[in-house]
Coordinates of C-alpha atoms and ligand atoms in Angstrom, one line a residue:
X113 CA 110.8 129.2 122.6
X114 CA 110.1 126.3 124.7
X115 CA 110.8 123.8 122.6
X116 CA 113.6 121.5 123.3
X117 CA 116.5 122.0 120.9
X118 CA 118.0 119.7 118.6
X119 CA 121.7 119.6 119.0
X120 CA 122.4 118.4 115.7
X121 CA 121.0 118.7 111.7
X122 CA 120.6 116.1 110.0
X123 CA 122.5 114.8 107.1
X124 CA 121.0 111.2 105.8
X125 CA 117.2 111.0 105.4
X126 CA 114.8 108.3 104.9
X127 CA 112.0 108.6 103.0
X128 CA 108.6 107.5 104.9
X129 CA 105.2 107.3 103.7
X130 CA 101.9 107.7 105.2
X131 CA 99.5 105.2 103.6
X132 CA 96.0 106.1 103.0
X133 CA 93.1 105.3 105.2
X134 CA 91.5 102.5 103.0
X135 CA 95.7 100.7 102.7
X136 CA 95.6 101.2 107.0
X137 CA 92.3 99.5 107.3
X138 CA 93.3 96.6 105.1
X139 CA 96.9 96.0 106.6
X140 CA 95.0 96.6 110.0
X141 CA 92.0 93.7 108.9
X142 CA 95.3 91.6 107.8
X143 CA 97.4 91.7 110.8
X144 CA 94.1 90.4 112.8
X145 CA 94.3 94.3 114.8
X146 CA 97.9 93.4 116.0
X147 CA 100.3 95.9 114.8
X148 CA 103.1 93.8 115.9
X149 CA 101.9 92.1 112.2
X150 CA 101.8 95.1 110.0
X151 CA 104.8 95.9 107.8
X152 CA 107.1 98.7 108.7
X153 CA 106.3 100.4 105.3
X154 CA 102.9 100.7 106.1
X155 CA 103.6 103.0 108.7
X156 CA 104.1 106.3 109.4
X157 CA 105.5 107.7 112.9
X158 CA 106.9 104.0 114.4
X159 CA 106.8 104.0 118.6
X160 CA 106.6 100.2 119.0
X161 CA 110.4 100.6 121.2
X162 CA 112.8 102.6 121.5
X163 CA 115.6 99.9 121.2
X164 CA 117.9 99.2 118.3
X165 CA 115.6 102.1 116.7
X166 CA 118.3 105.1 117.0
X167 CA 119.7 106.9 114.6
X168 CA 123.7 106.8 114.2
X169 CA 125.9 109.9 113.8
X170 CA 128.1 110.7 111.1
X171 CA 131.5 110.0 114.0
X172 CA 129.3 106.6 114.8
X173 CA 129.1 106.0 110.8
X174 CA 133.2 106.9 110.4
X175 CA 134.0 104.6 113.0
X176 CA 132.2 101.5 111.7
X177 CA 134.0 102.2 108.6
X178 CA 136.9 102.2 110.9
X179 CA 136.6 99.2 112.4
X180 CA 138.8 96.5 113.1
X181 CA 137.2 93.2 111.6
X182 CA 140.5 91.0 114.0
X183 CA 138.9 88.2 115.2
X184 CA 141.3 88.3 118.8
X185 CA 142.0 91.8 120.2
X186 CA 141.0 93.7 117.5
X187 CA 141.4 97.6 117.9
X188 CA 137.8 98.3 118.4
X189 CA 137.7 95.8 121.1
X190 CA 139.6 97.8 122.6
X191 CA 138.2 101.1 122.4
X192 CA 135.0 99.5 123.3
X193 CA 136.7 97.8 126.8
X194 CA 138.4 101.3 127.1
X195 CA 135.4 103.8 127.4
X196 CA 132.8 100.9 129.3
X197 CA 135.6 101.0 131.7
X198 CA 136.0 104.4 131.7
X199 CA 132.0 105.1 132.5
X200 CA 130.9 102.1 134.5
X201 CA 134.5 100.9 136.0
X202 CA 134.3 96.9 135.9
X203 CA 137.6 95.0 135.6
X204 CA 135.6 92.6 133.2
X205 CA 133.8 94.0 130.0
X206 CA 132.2 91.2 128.5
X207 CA 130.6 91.9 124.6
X208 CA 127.6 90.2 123.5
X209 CA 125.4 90.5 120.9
X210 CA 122.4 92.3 122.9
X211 CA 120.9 92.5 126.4
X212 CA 119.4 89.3 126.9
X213 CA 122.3 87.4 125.6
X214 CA 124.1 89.4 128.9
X215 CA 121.6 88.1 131.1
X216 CA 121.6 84.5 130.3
X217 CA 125.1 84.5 130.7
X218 CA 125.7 85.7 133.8
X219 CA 122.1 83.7 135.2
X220 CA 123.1 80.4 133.9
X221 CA 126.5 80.9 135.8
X222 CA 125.5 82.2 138.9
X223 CA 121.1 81.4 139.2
X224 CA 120.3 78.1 140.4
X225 CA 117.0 76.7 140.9
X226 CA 116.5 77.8 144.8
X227 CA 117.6 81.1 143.9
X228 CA 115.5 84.1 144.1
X229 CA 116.3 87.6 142.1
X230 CA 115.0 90.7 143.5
X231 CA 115.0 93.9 141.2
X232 CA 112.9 97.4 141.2
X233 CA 110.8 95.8 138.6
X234 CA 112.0 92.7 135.9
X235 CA 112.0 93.4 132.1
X236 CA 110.3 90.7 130.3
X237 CA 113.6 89.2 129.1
X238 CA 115.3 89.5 132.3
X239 CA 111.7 88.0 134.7
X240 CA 112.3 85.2 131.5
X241 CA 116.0 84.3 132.0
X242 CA 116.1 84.4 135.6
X243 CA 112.7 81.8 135.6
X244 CA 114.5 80.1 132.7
X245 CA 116.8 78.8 135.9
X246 CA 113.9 77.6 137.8
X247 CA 114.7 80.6 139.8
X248 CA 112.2 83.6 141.3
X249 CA 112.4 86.8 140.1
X250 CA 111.2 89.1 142.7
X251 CA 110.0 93.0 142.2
X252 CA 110.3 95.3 145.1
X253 CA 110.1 98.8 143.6
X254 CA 108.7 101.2 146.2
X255 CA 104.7 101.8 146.4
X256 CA 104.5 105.2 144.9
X257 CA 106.1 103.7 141.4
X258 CA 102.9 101.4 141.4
X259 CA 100.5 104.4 141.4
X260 CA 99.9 105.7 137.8
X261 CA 98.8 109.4 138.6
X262 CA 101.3 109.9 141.8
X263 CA 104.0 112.8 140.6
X264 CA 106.8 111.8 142.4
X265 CA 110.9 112.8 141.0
X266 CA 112.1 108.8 141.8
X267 CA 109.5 106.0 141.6
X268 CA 111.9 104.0 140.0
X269 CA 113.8 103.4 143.5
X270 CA 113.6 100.4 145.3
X271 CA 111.9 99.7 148.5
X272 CA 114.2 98.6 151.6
X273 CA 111.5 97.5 153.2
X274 CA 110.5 94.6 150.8
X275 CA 114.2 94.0 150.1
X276 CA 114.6 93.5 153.4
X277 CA 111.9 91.2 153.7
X278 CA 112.9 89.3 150.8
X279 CA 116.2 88.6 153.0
X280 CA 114.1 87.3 155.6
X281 CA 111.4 85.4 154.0
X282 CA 114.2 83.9 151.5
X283 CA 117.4 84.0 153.4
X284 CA 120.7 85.3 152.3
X285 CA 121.5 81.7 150.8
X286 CA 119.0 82.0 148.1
X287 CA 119.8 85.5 147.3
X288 CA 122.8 85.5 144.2
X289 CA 122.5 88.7 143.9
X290 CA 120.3 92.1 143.9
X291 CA 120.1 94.0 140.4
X292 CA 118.6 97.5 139.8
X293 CA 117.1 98.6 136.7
X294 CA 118.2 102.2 135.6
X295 CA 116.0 103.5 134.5
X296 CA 113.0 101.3 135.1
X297 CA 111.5 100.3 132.1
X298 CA 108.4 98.4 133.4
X299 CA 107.5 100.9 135.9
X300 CA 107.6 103.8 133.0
X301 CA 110.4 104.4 132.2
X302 CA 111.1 106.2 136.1
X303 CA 114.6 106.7 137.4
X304 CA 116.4 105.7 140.5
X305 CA 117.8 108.1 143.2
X306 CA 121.4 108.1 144.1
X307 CA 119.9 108.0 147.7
X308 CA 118.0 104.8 147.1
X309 CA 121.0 103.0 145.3
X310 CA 123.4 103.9 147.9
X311 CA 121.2 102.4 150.9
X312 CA 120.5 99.2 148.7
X313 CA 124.6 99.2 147.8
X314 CA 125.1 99.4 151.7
X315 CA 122.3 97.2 152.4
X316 CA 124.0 94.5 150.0
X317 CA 127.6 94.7 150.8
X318 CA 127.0 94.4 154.4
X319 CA 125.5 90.7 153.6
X320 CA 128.1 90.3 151.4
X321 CA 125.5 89.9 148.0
X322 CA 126.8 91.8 144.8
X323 CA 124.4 94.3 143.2
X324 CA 123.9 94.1 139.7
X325 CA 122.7 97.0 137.2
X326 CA 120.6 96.5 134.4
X327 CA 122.1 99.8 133.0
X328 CA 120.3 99.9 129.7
X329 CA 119.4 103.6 130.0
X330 CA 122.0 104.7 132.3
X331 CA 122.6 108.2 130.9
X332 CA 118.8 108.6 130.6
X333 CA 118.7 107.8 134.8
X334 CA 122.1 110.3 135.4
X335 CA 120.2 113.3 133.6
X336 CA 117.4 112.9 135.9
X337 CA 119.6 112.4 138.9
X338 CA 121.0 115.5 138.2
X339 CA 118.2 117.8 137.4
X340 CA 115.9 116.6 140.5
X341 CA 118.7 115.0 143.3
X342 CA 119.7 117.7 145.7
X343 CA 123.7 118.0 145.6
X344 CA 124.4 117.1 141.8
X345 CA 123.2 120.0 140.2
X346 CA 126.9 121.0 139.4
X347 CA 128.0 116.9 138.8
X348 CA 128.9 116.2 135.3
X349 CA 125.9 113.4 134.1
X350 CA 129.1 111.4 133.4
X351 CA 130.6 111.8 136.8
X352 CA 127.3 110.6 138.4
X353 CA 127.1 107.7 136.1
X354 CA 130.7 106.9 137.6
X355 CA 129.4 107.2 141.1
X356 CA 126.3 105.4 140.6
X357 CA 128.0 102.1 139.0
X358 CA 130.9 102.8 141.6
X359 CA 128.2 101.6 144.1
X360 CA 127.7 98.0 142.6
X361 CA 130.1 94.7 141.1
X362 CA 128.8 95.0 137.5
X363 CA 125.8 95.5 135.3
X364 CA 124.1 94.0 132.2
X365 CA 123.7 96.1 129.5
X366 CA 121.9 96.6 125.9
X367 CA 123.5 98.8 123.8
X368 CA 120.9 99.0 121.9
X369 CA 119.3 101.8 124.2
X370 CA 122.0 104.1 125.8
X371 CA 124.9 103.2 123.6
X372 CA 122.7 104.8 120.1
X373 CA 123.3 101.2 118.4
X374 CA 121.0 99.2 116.3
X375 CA 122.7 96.1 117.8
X376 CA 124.6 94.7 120.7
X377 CA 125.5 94.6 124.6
X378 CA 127.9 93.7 127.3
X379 CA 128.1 92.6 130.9
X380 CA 130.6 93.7 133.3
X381 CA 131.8 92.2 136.1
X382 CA 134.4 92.8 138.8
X383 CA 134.3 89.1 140.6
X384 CA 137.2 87.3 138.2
X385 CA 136.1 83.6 138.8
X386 CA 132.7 84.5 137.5
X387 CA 133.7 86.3 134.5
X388 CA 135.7 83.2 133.5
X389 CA 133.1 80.9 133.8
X390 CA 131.0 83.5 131.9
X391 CA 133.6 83.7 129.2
X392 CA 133.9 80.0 128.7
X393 CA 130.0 79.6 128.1
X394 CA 130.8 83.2 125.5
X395 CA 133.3 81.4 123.6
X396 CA 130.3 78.3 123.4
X397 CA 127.3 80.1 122.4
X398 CA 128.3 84.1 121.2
X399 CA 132.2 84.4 120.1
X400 CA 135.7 84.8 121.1
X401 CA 135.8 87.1 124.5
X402 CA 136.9 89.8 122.3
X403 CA 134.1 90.1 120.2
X404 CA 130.8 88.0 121.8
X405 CA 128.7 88.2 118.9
X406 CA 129.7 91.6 117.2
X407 CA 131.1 92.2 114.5
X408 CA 134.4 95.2 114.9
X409 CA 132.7 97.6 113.7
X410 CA 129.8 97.5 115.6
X411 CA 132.0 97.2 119.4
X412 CA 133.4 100.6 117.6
X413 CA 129.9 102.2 117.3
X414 CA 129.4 101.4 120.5
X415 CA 132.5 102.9 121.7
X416 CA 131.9 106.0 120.5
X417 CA 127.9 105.8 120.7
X418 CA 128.4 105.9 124.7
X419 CA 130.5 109.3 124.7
X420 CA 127.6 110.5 122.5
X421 CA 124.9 109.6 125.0
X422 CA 126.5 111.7 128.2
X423 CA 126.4 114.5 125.8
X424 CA 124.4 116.5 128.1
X425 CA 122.9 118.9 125.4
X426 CA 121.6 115.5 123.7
X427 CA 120.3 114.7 127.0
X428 CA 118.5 117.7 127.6
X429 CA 116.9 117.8 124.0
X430 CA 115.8 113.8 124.4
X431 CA 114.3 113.9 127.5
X432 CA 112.5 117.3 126.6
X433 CA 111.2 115.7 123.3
X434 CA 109.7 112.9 125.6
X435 CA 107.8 114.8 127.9
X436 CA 106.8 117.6 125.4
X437 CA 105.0 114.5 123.7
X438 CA 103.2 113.8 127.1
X439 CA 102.6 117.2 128.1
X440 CA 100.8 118.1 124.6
X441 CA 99.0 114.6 124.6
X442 CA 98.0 115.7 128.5
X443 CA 96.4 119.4 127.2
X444 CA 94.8 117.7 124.0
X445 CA 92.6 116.0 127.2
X446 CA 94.8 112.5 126.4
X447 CA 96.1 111.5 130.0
X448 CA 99.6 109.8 130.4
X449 CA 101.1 107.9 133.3
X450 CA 102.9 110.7 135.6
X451 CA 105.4 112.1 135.4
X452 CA 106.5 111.8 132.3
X453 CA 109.4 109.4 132.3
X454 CA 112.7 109.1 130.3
X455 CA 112.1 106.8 127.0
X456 CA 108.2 107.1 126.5
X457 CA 104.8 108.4 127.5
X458 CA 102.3 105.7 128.1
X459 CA 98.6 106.6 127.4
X460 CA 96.5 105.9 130.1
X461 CA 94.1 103.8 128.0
X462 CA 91.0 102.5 130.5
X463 CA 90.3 106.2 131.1
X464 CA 90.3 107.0 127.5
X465 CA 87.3 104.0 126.4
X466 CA 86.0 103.8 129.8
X467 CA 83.2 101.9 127.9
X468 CA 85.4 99.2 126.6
X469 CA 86.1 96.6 129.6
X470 CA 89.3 94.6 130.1
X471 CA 88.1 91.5 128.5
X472 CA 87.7 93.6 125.5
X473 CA 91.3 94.7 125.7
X474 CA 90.7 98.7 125.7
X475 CA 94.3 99.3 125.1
X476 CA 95.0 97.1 122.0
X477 CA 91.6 98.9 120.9
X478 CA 93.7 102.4 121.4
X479 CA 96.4 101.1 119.6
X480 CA 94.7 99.8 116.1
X481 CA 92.8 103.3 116.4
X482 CA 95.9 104.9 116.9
X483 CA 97.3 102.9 113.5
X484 CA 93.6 103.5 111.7
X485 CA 93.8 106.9 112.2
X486 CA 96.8 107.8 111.0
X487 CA 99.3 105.2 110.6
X488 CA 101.2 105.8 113.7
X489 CA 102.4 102.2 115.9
X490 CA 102.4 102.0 119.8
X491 CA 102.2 99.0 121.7
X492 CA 99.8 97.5 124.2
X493 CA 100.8 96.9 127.8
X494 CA 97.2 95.9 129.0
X495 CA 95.4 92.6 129.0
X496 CA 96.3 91.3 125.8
X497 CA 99.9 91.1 127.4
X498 CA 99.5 90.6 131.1
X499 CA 95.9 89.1 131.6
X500 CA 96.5 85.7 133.1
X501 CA 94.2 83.0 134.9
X502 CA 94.7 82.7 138.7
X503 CA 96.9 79.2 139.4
X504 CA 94.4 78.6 142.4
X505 CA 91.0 79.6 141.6
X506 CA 91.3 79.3 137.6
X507 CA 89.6 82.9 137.6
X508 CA 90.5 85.6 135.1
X509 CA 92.9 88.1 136.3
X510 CA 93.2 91.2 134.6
X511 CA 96.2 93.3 135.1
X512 CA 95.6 97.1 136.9
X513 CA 96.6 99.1 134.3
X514 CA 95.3 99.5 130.3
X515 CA 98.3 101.8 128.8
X516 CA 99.4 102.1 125.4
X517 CA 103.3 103.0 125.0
X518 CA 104.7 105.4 122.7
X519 CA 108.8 104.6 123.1
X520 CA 110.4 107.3 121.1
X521 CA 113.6 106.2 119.2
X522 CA 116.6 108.4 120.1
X523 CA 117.0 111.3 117.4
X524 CA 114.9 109.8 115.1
X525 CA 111.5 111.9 114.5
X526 CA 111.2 115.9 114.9
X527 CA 109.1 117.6 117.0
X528 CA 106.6 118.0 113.7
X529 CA 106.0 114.3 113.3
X530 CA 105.5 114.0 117.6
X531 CA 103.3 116.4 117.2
X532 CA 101.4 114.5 114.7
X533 CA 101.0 111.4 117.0
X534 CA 99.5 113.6 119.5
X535 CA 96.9 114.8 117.5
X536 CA 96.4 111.4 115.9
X537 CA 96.0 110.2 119.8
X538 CA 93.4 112.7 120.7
X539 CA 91.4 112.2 117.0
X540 CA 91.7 108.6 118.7
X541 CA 90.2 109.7 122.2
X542 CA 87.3 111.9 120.4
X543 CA 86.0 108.9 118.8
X544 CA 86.0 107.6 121.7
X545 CA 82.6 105.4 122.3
X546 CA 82.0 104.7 119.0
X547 CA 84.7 102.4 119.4
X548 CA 84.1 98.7 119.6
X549 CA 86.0 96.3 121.7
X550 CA 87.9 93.3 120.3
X551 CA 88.2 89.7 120.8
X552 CA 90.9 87.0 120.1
X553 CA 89.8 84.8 117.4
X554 CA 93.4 83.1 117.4
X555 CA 96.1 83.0 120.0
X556 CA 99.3 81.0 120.8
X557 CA 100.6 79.1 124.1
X558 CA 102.4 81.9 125.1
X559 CA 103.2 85.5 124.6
X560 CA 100.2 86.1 122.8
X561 CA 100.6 89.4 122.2
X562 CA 103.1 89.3 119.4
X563 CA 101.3 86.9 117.3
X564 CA 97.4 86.6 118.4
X565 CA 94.5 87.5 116.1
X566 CA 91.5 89.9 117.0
X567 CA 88.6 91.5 115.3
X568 CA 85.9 93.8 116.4
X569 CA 83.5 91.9 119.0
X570 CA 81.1 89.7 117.0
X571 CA 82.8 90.6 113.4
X572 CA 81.9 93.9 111.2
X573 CA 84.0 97.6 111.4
X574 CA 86.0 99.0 114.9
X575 CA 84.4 102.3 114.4
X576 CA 81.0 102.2 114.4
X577 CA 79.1 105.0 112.4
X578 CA 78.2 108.4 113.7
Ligands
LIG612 C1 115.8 96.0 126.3 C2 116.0 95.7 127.7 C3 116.7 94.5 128.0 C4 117.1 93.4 127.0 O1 117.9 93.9 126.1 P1 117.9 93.3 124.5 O2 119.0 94.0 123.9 O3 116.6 93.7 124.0 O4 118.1 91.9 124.6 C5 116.9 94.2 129.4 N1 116.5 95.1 130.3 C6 115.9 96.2 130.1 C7 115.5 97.2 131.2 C8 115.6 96.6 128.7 O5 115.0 97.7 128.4

């Protein structure tokens, strides 16, 4: 048995439904071929993201029943403040109601408009919030996480060469601070190397600049540290979590990943005149200091949803279900960014309709497939997303890579239903040229990709006839 084991049984169910063809193709024509715009009932295995979409356990379920609903140092505040400081080891544990909410505070207190950020790669929210200051957010992950098909254990890690030049070009003046992304979400989900963050820690402190993780899927990064980092084979996945955020001044975080929550987040911080000013703009925009946004019982889910996440049996099982999803899309003849990485597998779509070019968006083309075939919703990361127009020559710039992302929830589907979407992905691939591209027939200012329109190119049916 090779299958990765489940270290639970289940005890609440859902009930799901997968819609028939003729229901997909008119929610599909509906929502203009953006799935973002089809209802959730309508479909059947749901990979749009993997955050705010895990399922709870029965001790996370007790202990929002639990919770302590004190508006000022209630008891689950501080349970919560107990085991964040336990893990990542911050004098100041900040709640707020997500991720984001964590960065703005800490960039509107410490980013000003001469500042530049440099991270492996941005998320979207946090590449928004620092820009949101006027500021630049810089991305210096090393070369080999830029190259889809390279198998390498840590392309997530950072490259000291274009940190260092971003010293030098920018000067340490204009550098706040440096943040790492564990694991790194826009680069697929790759993790970082104890190696790599102890040379950027040491590069950092020695100029006197704090570095800042975005820890979102810390535990997810630890497992990986210690089944590929030579010397922490025998480390507890919790130990190396210590060590890892023992090498920076605080992190941003979204529960809403590796704390198993539907809602919430924090930011930590060991510098106490900037987690005052933060705490004054909390008590303005999110809550007292002692909730930020959450209610009791969720800062109790939390609590206990980050002991469950170093469990390193779940680990084990999670990151198996994740690449067994790649690996069976990879021998269906479906190819997937490599390796596999931590939260999703992302379907090399360009390579799938080589026939379809970018300006016919061959990924969002994948994805309504993927939903027309059998009800099951990834999401685009191609040119409907990134393609842009160059600021100097006003020409089209397309971005390198056409994927599709499948982010798996955290104990949510079984290895039945994952199989599904693999099959439903290669049903997708062996249509294959009888495909038609799409166009945008209605699009907003910005972020198009939530809200824009398509249809097939010059109107009538995606797949053409046999
Ligand atoms: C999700 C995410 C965020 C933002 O968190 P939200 O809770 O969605 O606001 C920031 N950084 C990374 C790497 C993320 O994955």
């Amino acid at each position: 048995m090779d299958l990765p084991f489940e270290p639970y049984r289940i005890k609440v169910v859902e009930r799901i439904q997968r819609v028939s063809r003729e229901e997909r193709q008119a929610q599909l024509h509906a929502a203009g071929y953006n799935v973002f715009k089809v209802p959730s009932e309508a479909i059947y295995v749901d990979l749009l993201t993997d955050s705010g979409t895990s399922a709870m356990s029965d001790r996370q379920w007790a202990a929002m029943m639990t919770g302590d609903e004190a508006y000022a140092y209630s008891k689950s505040f501080a349970e919560f403040e107990r085991n964040i400081r336990d893990i990542f080891g911050y004098r100041h544990v900040i709640p707020t109601h997500q991720g984001r909410a964590a960065e703005s505070l800490l960039f509107a207190a410490a980013v000003t408009p001469e500042h530049v950020v440099p991270n492996n790669i941005h998320f979207d929210t946090t590449r928004a919030n620092v820009e949101h200051r006027g500021a630049i957010a810089l991305d210096c992950v090393c070369d080999e996480g830029l190259d889809a098909q390279l198998v390498a254990p840590f392309k997530g890690d950072m490259s000291l060469d274009k940190l260092a030049a971003a010293f030098t070009k920018y000067g340490l003046e204009r550098i706040p601070f440096v943040m790492i992304t564990v694991t790194n979400n826009s680069g697929g989900g790759q993790p970082v190397s104890m190696a790599n963050i102890k040379q950027v820690s040491a590069y950092c402190s020695e100029r006197g600049v704090p570095l800042i993780f975005d820890a979102c899927r810390f535990a997810e990064n630890a497992w990986f540290i210690q089944q590929r980092e030579k010397g922490y084979a025998d480390r507890t996945v919790k130990e190396i979590a210590q060590e890892m955020f023992s090498l920076g001044d605080g992190c941003t975080m979204s529960a809403k990943k590796d704390a198993l929550v539907n809602i919430g987040g924090f930011l930590c911080l060991n510098d106490g005149d900037l987690a005052l000013e933060v705490t004054n703009d909390l008590i303005l925009h999110e809550g007292f200091p002692t909730y930020g946004g959450m209610a009791g019982r969720d800062l109790a889910a939390v609590a206990q949803g980050l002991e469950e996440v170093m469990d390193e049996e779940y680990l084990a099982y999670r990151i198996g279900q994740v690449k067994r999803l790649g690996d069976r899309l990879e021998s269906l003849g479906v190819p997937c960014l490599q390796p596999i990485g931590g939260h999703a597998v992302y379907v090399d779509a360009a390579r799938v309709l080589p026939h379809i070019p970018q300006s016919e968006f061959p990924a969002q083309v994948f994805t309504a497939a993927l939903y027309l075939e059998g009800g099951v919703r990834g999401v685009e990361i191609g040119s409907l997303m990134f393609e842009h127009l160059d600021p100097d020559t006003g020409a089209t710039v397309h971005p390198a890579l056409e994927l599709v992302r499948l982010a798996v929830p955290r104990r949510v589907y079984t290895h039945t239903q994952l199989d599904y979407v693999a099959e439903t992905c290669a049903r997708v691939a062996e249509l294959g040229p009888r495909l038609r591209g799409l166009e945008i027939v209605w699009e907003p200012p910005s972020l198009r990709h939530f809200t824009a329109k398509l249809q097939p190119v010059g109107g009538g049916a995606m797949v053409a006839e046999a």
